[in-house]
Amino acid sequence: MKSIMSRRRVVAGLALATIVPLVSACLIASTHEARPSDDDQSLNLFSLKGISGAFRAFWDIVGPGGKLHPAYFLEHKGHLLIEGALILVIVYLVLQHSFKVRRHAQEPLTEKEIDQLCKEWSPEPLVPSTAGVPEPPEPHVITGLDGPYVYLKGRKEKVINAASSNYLNMANNKENKIESIETVNTYGVGSCGPRGFYGTIDKHLDLEKELAEFYGTEAAIIYSYDVATIASIIPAFANRKDIMIYDEFCSYPIQAGCTISRARVATFKHNDMDDLIRVIEKFEAEDKAKRKPLCRKLIVVEGIYANYGDMAPLKSIWEIKNKYKYRLMVDESHAFGVLGATGRGACEHFGLKSGQVEIIAASMSHAMGSVGGFCVGDRDIVEHQRLSGSGYCFSASLPPYLAVAGSYMLRLLRPDKGGNSPGKELMSLLQKKIRSLRDQLKGIPGLKLFGGAALPSPVIHMHLAKSSGNTVEDQETLYHIADHMLVNGGVLVLVSQYSKLDIRRPPPSLLIYANVALGEKEILTVVGALRKAVKDVIKA
């Protein structure tokens, strides 16, 4: 109310400041112009004739040739006064101290944001202590490929590669390599510029068009780096007034995107739909009590969770988001090219049609055998990212040969008139490899397979059956198992690692990826090497 009254006072003041001088000038001018004559001894300033005469007299003074006209002022050295005033202003600015931001120039943080920042902040020493932290093994450098085998630096014998998420073996496809080499010969290795400036090449536009057609959406957009994809999309569609809810064990890029957005963020228990409803209803009650205006509300999940290898129950989540008027964002990085009748991912696997999920994003570094990421959706959603997606606006564009590699994979997935496609056969073969590998891994003493043997996920996490209760000791044990498998069994696997910035960290695990290149012989070798390593390491 006070602000409205102050605005009215300002308007009234401006009006008076404009009208009063004008009326005064007219009255003064009228006294000079309209003197009483012999024929008319009386003068009525409020008559039409009097007002007209007063205005003519006023114009003679301020109009061209008048003493109050700017030209008259400048001709009589009035410009010296203006120049002197400008010099004084310049001297004043030069003598001023550095600019200080006013208190109200930025919106202050809320109490909840201050508490959250204080909770997340932890002081670190200049030289962090490494006591009690297991030393990770030296990174293995791959020097050559041979089907499902790789050659490592410092090792003569080739080893089985169970540490690659190259699910459909697209990165090793000969025809794909030939097309990529031809693209390098034509376009070079990159544009060295962002898409919005001079980094857009026709191969980028072709891939975006093919992705939109493949998913049946209006548009698509590609990013240069898969980790930055989802972390750029989330802040583009949320700010501090909005609500973000995501699964507590979502991967770090999703966590980072929600944090950067500065939205009101909450997590729900992993794949617990009752807890998701509880979190939503809590927000609903708070907004109703405080009478907050409508805002954007978003649920973020992964089709296949990178941290556990299991799947989000997207059908149930979709029903919940419809009931409470939320939007849904799904990261299909590990599900794209793996699940669904045509390889569209977990959304297709659970029967969700195009448009039912507002935002779908995925990495091109797994089944696609390329680099980068993409997002598909309505045209407004996609075009908004071209101006607001930081990973799109400020990163150099994807090298053209990597876009061509992505287009090649999409052509394999696209069905012909009979409904068949080479990609469909590859996905069917991949599912056989997943079932075979999971079925043989479920009974290894000392380890437990997360998600069970029936899970159609190529991301396999093996946890210790009996944890010591100390994360550092468990991780060190798993390092010994992985090293034993490599040295004695000729099998390359991973040990899961998580950032210190992760809000929730799953327990340590051995990470194994299934892919179509693994034959039955290689699968038996992987399982045998794991059994022996667990027996020797844990009992030792």
Coordinates of N, CA and C in Angstrom, one line a residue, residues 234-352:
I234 N 18.3 -28.7 -16.6 CA 17.5 -28.4 -15.4 C 17.5 -27.0 -15.1
P235 N 18.6 -26.3 -15.0 CA 18.6 -24.8 -14.6 C 17.9 -24.0 -15.7
A236 N 17.8 -24.5 -16.9 CA 17.1 -23.7 -17.9 C 15.6 -23.6 -17.7
F237 N 15.1 -24.6 -16.9 CA 13.6 -24.6 -16.8 C 13.2 -24.4 -15.3
A238 N 14.1 -24.0 -14.5 CA 13.7 -23.8 -13.1 C 14.5 -22.6 -12.5
N239 N 13.9 -21.9 -11.5 CA 14.6 -20.9 -10.8 C 14.2 -21.0 -9.3
R240 N 14.5 -20.1 -8.5 CA 14.3 -20.2 -7.0 C 12.9 -20.3 -6.6
K241 N 11.9 -19.9 -7.5 CA 10.5 -20.0 -7.1 C 9.9 -21.4 -7.4
D242 N 10.6 -22.2 -8.2 CA 10.1 -23.5 -8.6 C 10.4 -24.6 -7.7
I243 N 9.9 -25.8 -8.0 CA 10.0 -27.0 -7.2 C 10.7 -28.1 -8.0
M244 N 11.7 -28.7 -7.5 CA 12.4 -29.8 -8.1 C 12.4 -31.0 -7.2
I245 N 11.9 -32.2 -7.6 CA 12.0 -33.4 -6.8 C 12.6 -34.5 -7.7
Y246 N 13.7 -35.1 -7.1 CA 14.4 -36.1 -7.8 C 14.7 -37.3 -6.9
D247 N 14.9 -38.5 -7.5 CA 15.3 -39.6 -6.7 C 16.6 -39.4 -6.0
E248 N 16.7 -39.9 -4.7 CA 17.9 -39.6 -3.9 C 19.2 -40.2 -4.5
F249 N 19.1 -41.2 -5.3 CA 20.3 -41.8 -5.9 C 20.4 -41.5 -7.4
C250 N 19.9 -40.4 -7.8 CA 20.2 -39.9 -9.2 C 21.6 -39.6 -9.3
S251 N 22.2 -39.7 -10.5 CA 23.6 -39.5 -10.7 C 24.0 -38.0 -10.4
Y252 N 25.3 -37.8 -10.3 CA 25.7 -36.4 -9.9 C 25.3 -35.3 -10.9
P253 N 25.3 -35.5 -12.3 CA 24.8 -34.4 -13.1 C 23.5 -33.9 -12.8
I254 N 22.5 -34.8 -12.4 CA 21.2 -34.4 -12.0 C 21.3 -33.6 -10.7
Q255 N 22.0 -34.1 -9.8 CA 22.2 -33.3 -8.5 C 22.7 -31.9 -8.8
A256 N 23.8 -31.9 -9.6 CA 24.4 -30.6 -9.9 C 23.4 -29.6 -10.6
G257 N 22.6 -30.1 -11.5 CA 21.7 -29.3 -12.2 C 20.6 -28.7 -11.3
C258 N 20.1 -29.5 -10.3 CA 19.1 -29.1 -9.4 C 19.7 -28.0 -8.4
T259 N 21.0 -28.2 -8.1 CA 21.6 -27.2 -7.2 C 21.8 -25.9 -7.9
I260 N 22.3 -26.0 -9.1 CA 22.5 -24.7 -9.9 C 21.2 -24.0 -10.1
S261 N 20.1 -24.7 -10.3 CA 18.9 -24.0 -10.5 C 18.4 -23.1 -9.4
R262 N 18.9 -23.4 -8.1 CA 18.5 -22.7 -6.9 C 17.0 -22.8 -6.7
A263 N 16.3 -23.8 -7.2 CA 14.9 -24.1 -7.0 C 14.8 -24.7 -5.6
R264 N 13.5 -24.8 -5.2 CA 13.2 -25.6 -3.9 C 13.4 -27.1 -4.2
V265 N 14.4 -27.7 -3.7 CA 14.8 -29.0 -4.1 C 14.5 -30.0 -3.0
A266 N 14.0 -31.1 -3.3 CA 13.7 -32.2 -2.4 C 14.0 -33.5 -3.1
T267 N 14.3 -34.5 -2.3 CA 14.6 -35.9 -2.8 C 13.6 -36.9 -2.2
F268 N 13.3 -37.9 -2.9 CA 12.4 -39.0 -2.3 C 13.2 -40.3 -2.3
K269 N 12.8 -41.2 -1.5 CA 13.6 -42.4 -1.3 C 13.6 -43.2 -2.6
H270 N 14.7 -43.9 -2.8 CA 14.9 -44.6 -4.1 C 13.8 -45.5 -4.5
N271 N 13.1 -45.1 -5.7 CA 12.0 -45.9 -6.3 C 10.9 -46.1 -5.3
D272 N 10.7 -45.2 -4.3 CA 9.6 -45.3 -3.3 C 8.5 -44.4 -3.7
M273 N 7.4 -44.9 -4.3 CA 6.4 -44.0 -4.8 C 5.6 -43.4 -3.6
D274 N 5.4 -44.1 -2.5 CA 4.7 -43.5 -1.4 C 5.5 -42.3 -0.8
D275 N 6.8 -42.4 -0.8 CA 7.6 -41.3 -0.3 C 7.6 -40.1 -1.3
L276 N 7.5 -40.4 -2.6 CA 7.4 -39.4 -3.6 C 6.1 -38.6 -3.4
I277 N 5.0 -39.3 -3.1 CA 3.7 -38.6 -2.8 C 3.8 -37.8 -1.6
R278 N 4.5 -38.3 -0.6 CA 4.6 -37.6 0.7 C 5.3 -36.3 0.5
V279 N 6.4 -36.3 -0.3 CA 7.2 -35.1 -0.6 C 6.3 -34.1 -1.4
I280 N 5.6 -34.6 -2.4 CA 4.7 -33.7 -3.2 C 3.7 -33.0 -2.3
E281 N 3.0 -33.8 -1.5 CA 1.9 -33.3 -0.6 C 2.5 -32.3 0.4
K282 N 3.7 -32.5 0.9 CA 4.3 -31.6 1.8 C 4.5 -30.2 1.1
F283 N 5.0 -30.2 -0.1 CA 5.1 -28.9 -0.8 C 3.7 -28.3 -1.1
E284 N 2.7 -29.1 -1.4 CA 1.4 -28.6 -1.6 C 0.8 -27.9 -0.4
A285 N 1.1 -28.6 0.8 CA 0.6 -28.0 2.1 C 1.3 -26.7 2.4
E286 N 2.6 -26.6 2.2 CA 3.3 -25.4 2.4 C 2.9 -24.3 1.6
D287 N 2.7 -24.5 0.3 CA 2.3 -23.5 -0.7 C 0.9 -23.0 -0.4
K288 N 0.0 -23.9 0.0 CA -1.3 -23.5 0.4 C -1.4 -22.7 1.6
A289 N -0.6 -23.0 2.6 CA -0.6 -22.3 3.9 C 0.0 -20.9 3.7
K290 N 1.0 -20.7 2.8 CA 1.7 -19.5 2.6 C 1.1 -18.7 1.4
R291 N 0.1 -19.3 0.8 CA -0.6 -18.8 -0.4 C 0.4 -18.3 -1.5
K292 N 1.3 -19.2 -1.8 CA 2.3 -18.9 -2.8 C 1.6 -19.1 -4.2
P293 N 2.1 -18.2 -5.1 CA 1.6 -18.3 -6.5 C 2.0 -19.6 -7.2
L294 N 1.3 -19.9 -8.3 CA 1.7 -21.1 -9.1 C 3.1 -21.0 -9.6
C295 N 3.8 -22.2 -9.7 CA 5.2 -22.2 -10.1 C 5.4 -23.4 -11.0
R296 N 6.6 -23.6 -11.5 CA 6.9 -24.8 -12.3 C 7.3 -25.9 -11.3
K297 N 6.8 -27.1 -11.6 CA 7.1 -28.2 -10.7 C 7.6 -29.4 -11.6
L298 N 8.7 -30.0 -11.2 CA 9.3 -30.9 -12.0 C 9.8 -32.1 -11.2
I299 N 9.6 -33.3 -11.7 CA 10.1 -34.6 -11.2 C 11.2 -35.1 -12.1
V300 N 12.4 -35.4 -11.6 CA 13.5 -35.9 -12.4 C 13.9 -37.3 -11.9
V301 N 14.0 -38.2 -12.9 CA 14.4 -39.6 -12.6 C 15.3 -40.0 -13.8
E302 N 15.9 -41.2 -13.6 CA 16.7 -41.9 -14.7 C 15.9 -43.1 -15.1
G303 N 16.0 -43.4 -16.4 CA 15.3 -44.6 -16.9 C 16.0 -45.8 -16.3
I304 N 17.3 -45.9 -16.5 CA 18.2 -46.9 -15.8 C 19.2 -46.1 -14.9
Y305 N 19.2 -46.3 -13.6 CA 20.0 -45.6 -12.7 C 21.5 -46.0 -12.8
A306 N 22.3 -45.0 -13.1 CA 23.8 -45.3 -13.2 C 24.4 -45.8 -11.9
N307 N 23.8 -45.3 -10.8 CA 24.4 -45.7 -9.5 C 24.0 -47.0 -8.9
Y308 N 22.9 -47.6 -9.5 CA 22.4 -48.9 -9.0 C 22.2 -49.9 -10.2
G309 N 21.9 -49.4 -11.3 CA 21.6 -50.3 -12.5 C 20.2 -50.8 -12.5
D310 N 19.3 -50.3 -11.6 CA 17.9 -50.7 -11.7 C 17.1 -49.6 -12.5
M311 N 15.8 -49.9 -12.6 CA 15.0 -49.0 -13.4 C 14.0 -48.2 -12.6
A312 N 13.6 -47.0 -13.1 CA 12.6 -46.2 -12.4 C 11.2 -46.7 -12.8
P313 N 10.3 -46.9 -11.9 CA 8.9 -47.3 -12.3 C 8.1 -46.1 -13.0
L314 N 8.5 -45.9 -14.2 CA 8.0 -44.7 -14.9 C 6.5 -44.7 -15.1
K315 N 5.8 -45.8 -15.2 CA 4.4 -45.8 -15.3 C 3.7 -45.2 -14.1
S316 N 4.2 -45.6 -12.9 CA 3.6 -45.1 -11.6 C 4.0 -43.6 -11.5
I317 N 5.2 -43.3 -11.8 CA 5.7 -41.9 -11.7 C 4.8 -41.0 -12.6
W318 N 4.6 -41.5 -13.8 CA 3.8 -40.7 -14.7 C 2.4 -40.4 -14.2
E319 N 1.8 -41.4 -13.6 CA 0.4 -41.3 -13.0 C 0.4 -40.3 -11.9
I320 N 1.5 -40.3 -11.0 CA 1.6 -39.4 -9.9 C 1.8 -38.0 -10.4
K321 N 2.6 -37.8 -11.4 CA 2.9 -36.4 -11.9 C 1.6 -35.8 -12.6
N322 N 0.8 -36.7 -13.2 CA -0.4 -36.2 -13.8 C -1.4 -35.8 -12.7
K323 N -1.5 -36.5 -11.6 CA -2.4 -36.3 -10.6 C -2.1 -34.9 -9.9
Y324 N -0.8 -34.6 -9.7 CA -0.4 -33.4 -9.0 C 0.0 -32.3 -9.9
K325 N -0.2 -32.5 -11.2 CA 0.1 -31.4 -12.2 C 1.6 -31.1 -12.2
Y326 N 2.5 -32.1 -12.2 CA 3.9 -31.9 -12.3 C 4.3 -32.2 -13.7
R327 N 5.5 -31.7 -14.1 CA 6.2 -32.1 -15.3 C 7.2 -33.2 -15.0
L328 N 7.5 -34.0 -16.0 CA 8.5 -35.1 -15.8 C 9.6 -35.0 -16.7
M329 N 10.8 -35.2 -16.2 CA 12.1 -35.2 -17.0 C 12.8 -36.6 -16.7
V330 N 13.1 -37.3 -17.8 CA 13.7 -38.6 -17.7 C 15.1 -38.6 -18.4
D331 N 16.1 -39.0 -17.7 CA 17.4 -39.2 -18.2 C 17.5 -40.6 -18.7
E332 N 17.6 -40.8 -20.0 CA 17.6 -42.1 -20.7 C 19.0 -42.5 -21.1
S333 N 20.0 -42.0 -20.4 CA 21.4 -42.3 -20.9 C 21.7 -43.7 -21.0
H334 N 21.4 -44.6 -20.0 CA 21.7 -46.0 -20.1 C 20.6 -46.8 -20.6
A335 N 19.4 -46.2 -20.9 CA 18.3 -47.0 -21.4 C 18.1 -46.8 -22.9
F336 N 18.6 -45.7 -23.5 CA 18.5 -45.4 -24.9 C 19.3 -46.5 -25.7
G337 N 18.6 -47.1 -26.7 CA 19.3 -48.1 -27.5 C 19.3 -49.4 -26.8
V338 N 18.7 -49.6 -25.6 CA 18.8 -50.8 -24.8 C 17.4 -51.3 -24.6
L339 N 16.5 -50.4 -24.1 CA 15.1 -50.8 -23.8 C 14.1 -50.3 -24.8
G340 N 12.9 -50.9 -24.8 CA 11.9 -50.5 -25.7 C 11.9 -51.2 -27.0
A341 N 10.7 -51.3 -27.7 CA 10.6 -52.0 -28.9 C 11.5 -51.5 -30.0
T342 N 11.7 -50.2 -30.0 CA 12.6 -49.6 -31.1 C 13.8 -48.9 -30.5
G343 N 14.1 -49.1 -29.2 CA 15.3 -48.6 -28.6 C 15.1 -47.2 -28.0
R344 N 13.9 -46.7 -27.9 CA 13.7 -45.3 -27.4 C 14.0 -45.2 -25.9
G345 N 14.1 -46.3 -25.2 CA 14.5 -46.3 -23.8 C 13.4 -46.7 -22.8
A346 N 13.5 -46.3 -21.6 CA 12.6 -46.8 -20.5 C 11.2 -46.3 -20.7
C347 N 11.0 -45.1 -21.2 CA 9.7 -44.6 -21.4 C 8.9 -45.5 -22.4
E348 N 9.5 -45.9 -23.5 CA 8.9 -46.8 -24.4 C 8.7 -48.2 -23.8
H349 N 9.7 -48.6 -23.0 CA 9.6 -49.9 -22.3 C 8.3 -50.0 -21.4
F350 N 8.0 -48.9 -20.7 CA 6.8 -48.8 -19.9 C 5.5 -48.4 -20.6
G351 N 5.6 -48.2 -21.9 CA 4.4 -47.9 -22.6 C 4.0 -46.5 -22.7
L352 N 4.9 -45.6 -22.3 CA 4.6 -44.1 -22.4 C 4.9 -43.6 -23.8

